């Protein structure tokens, strides 16, 4: 496992399908999402650039030979409407992450290309599916994109009376502590907007400070347990898992052991 983790993004994903378009992008927003994670907003004017919720980008930085690989955390709708995508990148010694944390500024110019086989892209006539999203740490990124996309599809159906009908969505999300639970406000806003459709269970494994009153109802101290996931198994449920490889391996194996078909288990490993 250790040697595998050291290979770079392009090597690890060499066999994965990519789109042909390499698009210019300009940084139009930078913020601290947590003590260790920076969020970026990129303007991508090229109309041929598109992605499916859950996919990642190759991230090309002028003057940096190593290519980054980062999951998009925004909804495809944000790109369609405003030509923007959002990323959240954890601090690391990896050159692209270092550049984002130490050198990236507003108006920095990069290039991006979409890839990945981990996505949720239902068509209007598809039967409703329940989703269980299981995230560890920065693995929340592609799952947040799927969650936001599902909310957009639900709003669209409510407004137009047609389009894909979403099932229920349950997000299980684990991080070291509440300050490292990324996008918690965005997640809880969606839970409160669509309580009949979206629910979340937030887990912290090394919390040392008091948990705020507004977060407390959603927080469990300790890791995500297999039984919680097992309770959501049904023939109409799809499971998306993204997190550190040991966590991803553990839950995908548990689901297989509980006879969930392979085509209903989708996972992405982030190193």
Coordinates of C-alpha atoms in Angstrom, one line a residue:
X1 CA 0.0 0.0 0.0
X2 CA 2.8 2.5 0.9
X3 CA 4.5 2.3 -2.5
X4 CA 1.2 2.6 -4.2
X5 CA 0.4 5.7 -2.3
X6 CA 3.6 7.4 -3.5
X7 CA 2.7 7.1 -7.2
X8 CA 1.5 10.3 -8.7
X9 CA -2.1 11.2 -9.8
X10 CA -1.4 10.7 -13.5
X11 CA 0.2 7.2 -12.9
X12 CA -2.6 6.1 -10.6
X13 CA -5.3 7.2 -13.0
X14 CA -3.5 6.3 -16.3
X15 CA -6.2 3.8 -17.3
X16 CA -9.2 6.0 -16.3
X17 CA -11.3 7.7 -19.0
X18 CA -10.8 11.4 -19.4
X19 CA -12.4 14.0 -21.5
X20 CA -10.3 15.5 -24.4
X21 CA -10.8 19.1 -23.5
X22 CA -8.0 20.8 -21.6
X23 CA -9.5 24.2 -20.6
X24 CA -7.9 27.4 -19.3
X25 CA -9.2 28.4 -15.8
X26 CA -8.7 31.4 -13.7
X27 CA -8.8 31.5 -9.9
X28 CA -11.7 33.8 -8.8
X29 CA -12.0 32.8 -5.1
X30 CA -9.7 31.4 -2.4
X31 CA -10.7 30.7 1.2
X32 CA -9.7 28.7 4.2
X33 CA -12.3 25.9 4.5
X34 CA -10.6 24.4 7.6
X35 CA -7.3 24.7 9.3
X36 CA -5.8 22.3 6.8
X37 CA -8.0 22.8 3.7
X38 CA -8.2 25.6 1.2
X39 CA -11.2 26.0 -1.1
X40 CA -10.8 27.4 -4.6
X41 CA -13.3 28.8 -7.1
X42 CA -12.2 28.6 -10.7
X43 CA -13.8 30.4 -13.7
X44 CA -13.8 28.1 -16.8
X45 CA -15.1 30.1 -19.8
X46 CA -14.7 27.2 -22.3
X47 CA -18.2 26.0 -23.1
X48 CA -16.8 22.6 -24.2
X49 CA -15.7 22.0 -20.6
X50 CA -18.3 20.0 -18.6
X51 CA -18.3 17.3 -15.9
X52 CA -20.6 14.9 -14.1
X53 CA -21.2 15.1 -10.3
X54 CA -18.4 13.1 -8.6
X55 CA -15.7 13.5 -11.2
X56 CA -12.2 15.0 -10.7
X57 CA -9.9 17.2 -12.7
X58 CA -6.3 17.0 -13.8
X59 CA -4.9 20.3 -12.5
X60 CA -2.1 21.8 -14.6
X61 CA -0.1 24.6 -13.0
X62 CA 2.3 26.7 -15.1
X63 CA 5.9 26.2 -13.9
X64 CA 4.9 23.1 -11.8
X65 CA 5.8 19.8 -13.5
X66 CA 3.6 17.6 -11.3
X67 CA 0.0 17.4 -12.4
X68 CA -2.6 17.6 -9.5
X69 CA -5.7 15.5 -9.2
X70 CA -8.6 17.1 -7.3
X71 CA -12.3 16.2 -7.1
X72 CA -14.8 18.9 -7.9
X73 CA -17.1 19.7 -5.0
X74 CA -19.6 22.0 -6.7
X75 CA -22.7 21.0 -8.7
X76 CA -22.6 20.8 -12.5
X77 CA -25.4 23.5 -12.3
X78 CA -22.9 26.1 -11.0
X79 CA -20.7 25.5 -14.1
X80 CA -23.7 25.7 -16.5
X81 CA -25.0 28.9 -14.9
X82 CA -21.9 30.8 -13.9
X83 CA -19.0 28.9 -15.6
X84 CA -17.5 28.1 -12.2
X85 CA -16.2 25.0 -10.4
X86 CA -15.1 24.6 -6.8
X87 CA -12.3 22.5 -5.3
X88 CA -11.2 21.9 -1.7
X89 CA -7.6 20.9 -1.3
X90 CA -5.9 19.6 1.8
X91 CA -2.4 20.8 2.7
X92 CA 0.3 18.3 1.7
X93 CA 3.9 18.3 0.5
X94 CA 2.7 17.3 -3.0
X95 CA 3.7 20.2 -5.3
X96 CA 0.2 21.0 -6.7
X97 CA -1.2 21.2 -3.1
X98 CA 1.7 23.3 -1.9
X99 CA 1.2 25.7 -4.8
X100 CA -2.5 26.0 -3.9
X101 CA -1.7 26.7 -0.2
X102 CA 1.3 28.9 -0.6
X103 CA 1.4 30.6 -4.1
X104 CA -2.1 30.6 -5.5
X105 CA -3.8 34.0 -5.6
X106 CA -6.9 35.6 -7.2
X107 CA -6.4 35.7 -11.0
X108 CA -3.8 32.9 -11.0
X109 CA -4.2 30.9 -14.3
X110 CA -4.2 27.1 -14.5
X111 CA -5.6 24.5 -16.9
X112 CA -8.0 21.7 -16.1
X113 CA -9.2 18.4 -17.7
X114 CA -12.1 16.3 -16.4
X115 CA -11.7 12.5 -15.7
X116 CA -13.1 9.8 -13.5
X117 CA -15.6 6.9 -13.5
X118 CA -17.1 7.8 -10.1
X119 CA -20.2 9.9 -10.7
X120 CA -24.0 10.2 -10.4
X121 CA -25.6 11.3 -13.6
X122 CA -29.3 10.1 -13.7
X123 CA -31.4 10.8 -16.8
X124 CA -34.9 12.3 -16.5
X125 CA -36.7 8.9 -17.2
X126 CA -34.5 6.8 -14.8
X127 CA -36.2 5.1 -11.8
X128 CA -35.6 6.9 -8.5
X129 CA -32.6 5.6 -6.5
X130 CA -31.8 6.0 -2.9
X131 CA -28.2 7.1 -2.3
X132 CA -25.9 6.4 0.7
X133 CA -22.8 8.6 0.6
X134 CA -19.9 7.6 2.8
X135 CA -17.1 10.1 3.2
X136 CA -13.9 10.2 5.1
X137 CA -12.0 13.5 5.5
X138 CA -11.4 15.3 2.2
X139 CA -13.2 12.5 0.5
X140 CA -16.3 14.6 1.0
X141 CA -15.5 16.5 -2.2
X142 CA -17.1 14.3 -4.9
X143 CA -19.9 13.3 -2.5
X144 CA -20.8 16.9 -1.9
X145 CA -20.9 17.4 -5.7
X146 CA -23.4 14.5 -5.9
X147 CA -25.4 15.8 -2.9
X148 CA -25.6 19.3 -4.5
X149 CA -26.5 17.9 -7.9
X150 CA -29.3 15.8 -6.3
X151 CA -30.7 18.9 -4.6
X152 CA -30.6 20.8 -8.0
X153 CA -32.5 17.9 -9.6
X154 CA -35.1 17.9 -6.8
X155 CA -35.6 21.7 -7.1
X156 CA -35.9 21.4 -10.9
X157 CA -38.6 18.7 -10.6
X158 CA -40.5 20.8 -8.0
X159 CA -40.4 23.8 -10.3
X160 CA -41.1 22.2 -13.6
X161 CA -43.1 19.1 -12.5
X162 CA -40.8 16.9 -14.7
X163 CA -37.3 15.6 -14.6
X164 CA -35.5 13.0 -12.5
X165 CA -37.2 12.1 -9.2
X166 CA -34.6 11.7 -6.5
X167 CA -34.9 9.0 -3.8
X168 CA -33.7 9.6 -0.3
X169 CA -30.1 10.5 0.4
X170 CA -28.1 9.7 3.6
X171 CA -24.7 11.1 4.1
X172 CA -22.3 9.5 6.5
X173 CA -19.2 11.8 7.0
X174 CA -16.3 11.2 9.3
X175 CA -13.4 13.6 10.1
X176 CA -10.9 14.0 12.9
X177 CA -12.9 16.9 14.6
X178 CA -15.6 19.4 13.8
X179 CA -13.2 22.0 12.4
X180 CA -12.2 19.4 9.8
X181 CA -15.8 18.6 8.8
X182 CA -15.7 20.5 5.6
X183 CA -18.8 22.3 4.2
X184 CA -20.8 21.4 7.3
X185 CA -23.0 24.6 6.9
X186 CA -23.7 23.8 3.2
X187 CA -24.6 20.2 4.2
X188 CA -26.9 21.2 7.0
X189 CA -28.6 23.8 4.9
X190 CA -29.5 21.1 2.4
X191 CA -30.7 18.8 5.2
X192 CA -32.9 21.6 6.5
X193 CA -34.2 22.6 3.0
X194 CA -35.2 19.0 2.1
X195 CA -35.7 17.2 5.4
X196 CA -37.9 14.6 3.7
X197 CA -35.2 13.7 1.2
X198 CA -31.7 14.4 2.7
X199 CA -30.3 13.3 6.1
X200 CA -26.8 13.3 7.5
X201 CA -24.8 11.6 10.2
X202 CA -21.5 13.5 11.0
X203 CA -18.8 11.6 12.9
X204 CA -15.7 12.9 14.7
X205 CA -12.9 10.5 15.8
X206 CA -10.6 12.8 17.8
X207 CA -12.7 15.7 19.1
X208 CA -11.0 17.6 22.0
X209 CA -13.2 20.7 22.2
X210 CA -16.9 21.2 23.0
X211 CA -19.3 20.6 20.1
X212 CA -21.5 23.6 19.2
X213 CA -25.2 23.5 20.0
X214 CA -26.2 23.7 16.3
X215 CA -24.0 20.8 15.3
X216 CA -24.6 18.6 18.3
X217 CA -27.8 16.9 17.0
X218 CA -25.9 15.7 13.9
X219 CA -22.7 14.6 15.5
X220 CA -21.6 11.1 16.7
X221 CA -18.3 10.7 18.5
X222 CA -16.5 7.7 17.0
X223 CA -16.2 6.2 13.6
X224 CA -18.9 5.3 11.2
X225 CA -20.2 1.8 12.2
X226 CA -20.9 -1.0 9.8
X227 CA -24.4 -1.5 11.2
X228 CA -25.4 2.0 10.4
X229 CA -24.6 1.4 6.8
X230 CA -26.2 -2.1 6.8
X231 CA -29.5 -0.6 7.9
X232 CA -29.7 1.3 4.6
X233 CA -29.2 -1.7 2.2
X234 CA -32.1 -2.2 -0.2
X235 CA -32.4 -3.1 -3.9
X236 CA -33.0 0.5 -4.8
X237 CA -30.0 1.9 -3.0
X238 CA -26.7 3.0 -4.6
X239 CA -23.6 3.4 -2.3
X240 CA -20.9 5.9 -3.1
X241 CA -17.7 5.8 -0.9
X242 CA -14.8 8.2 -0.9
X243 CA -12.1 8.4 1.7
X244 CA -8.7 7.0 2.7
X245 CA -8.1 3.6 1.0
X246 CA -8.5 1.5 4.3
X247 CA -11.9 3.0 4.9
X248 CA -13.0 2.6 1.3
X249 CA -11.8 -1.0 1.2
X250 CA -13.6 -1.7 4.5
X251 CA -17.0 -0.4 3.6
X252 CA -17.0 -1.8 0.0
X253 CA -16.0 -5.2 1.4
X254 CA -18.8 -5.1 4.1
X255 CA -21.4 -4.2 1.4
X256 CA -20.2 -7.1 -0.8
X257 CA -20.4 -9.4 2.2
X258 CA -24.0 -8.2 2.7
X259 CA -24.8 -9.2 -0.9
X260 CA -25.0 -5.6 -2.3
X261 CA -24.4 -6.1 -6.1
X262 CA -21.1 -4.7 -7.3
X263 CA -22.8 -2.3 -9.7
X264 CA -24.5 -0.7 -6.7
X265 CA -21.2 0.1 -5.0
X266 CA -19.1 2.9 -6.4
X267 CA -15.9 4.0 -4.7
X268 CA -13.0 6.5 -5.1
X269 CA -9.8 6.4 -3.1
X270 CA -7.9 9.5 -2.3
X271 CA -4.4 9.3 -1.0

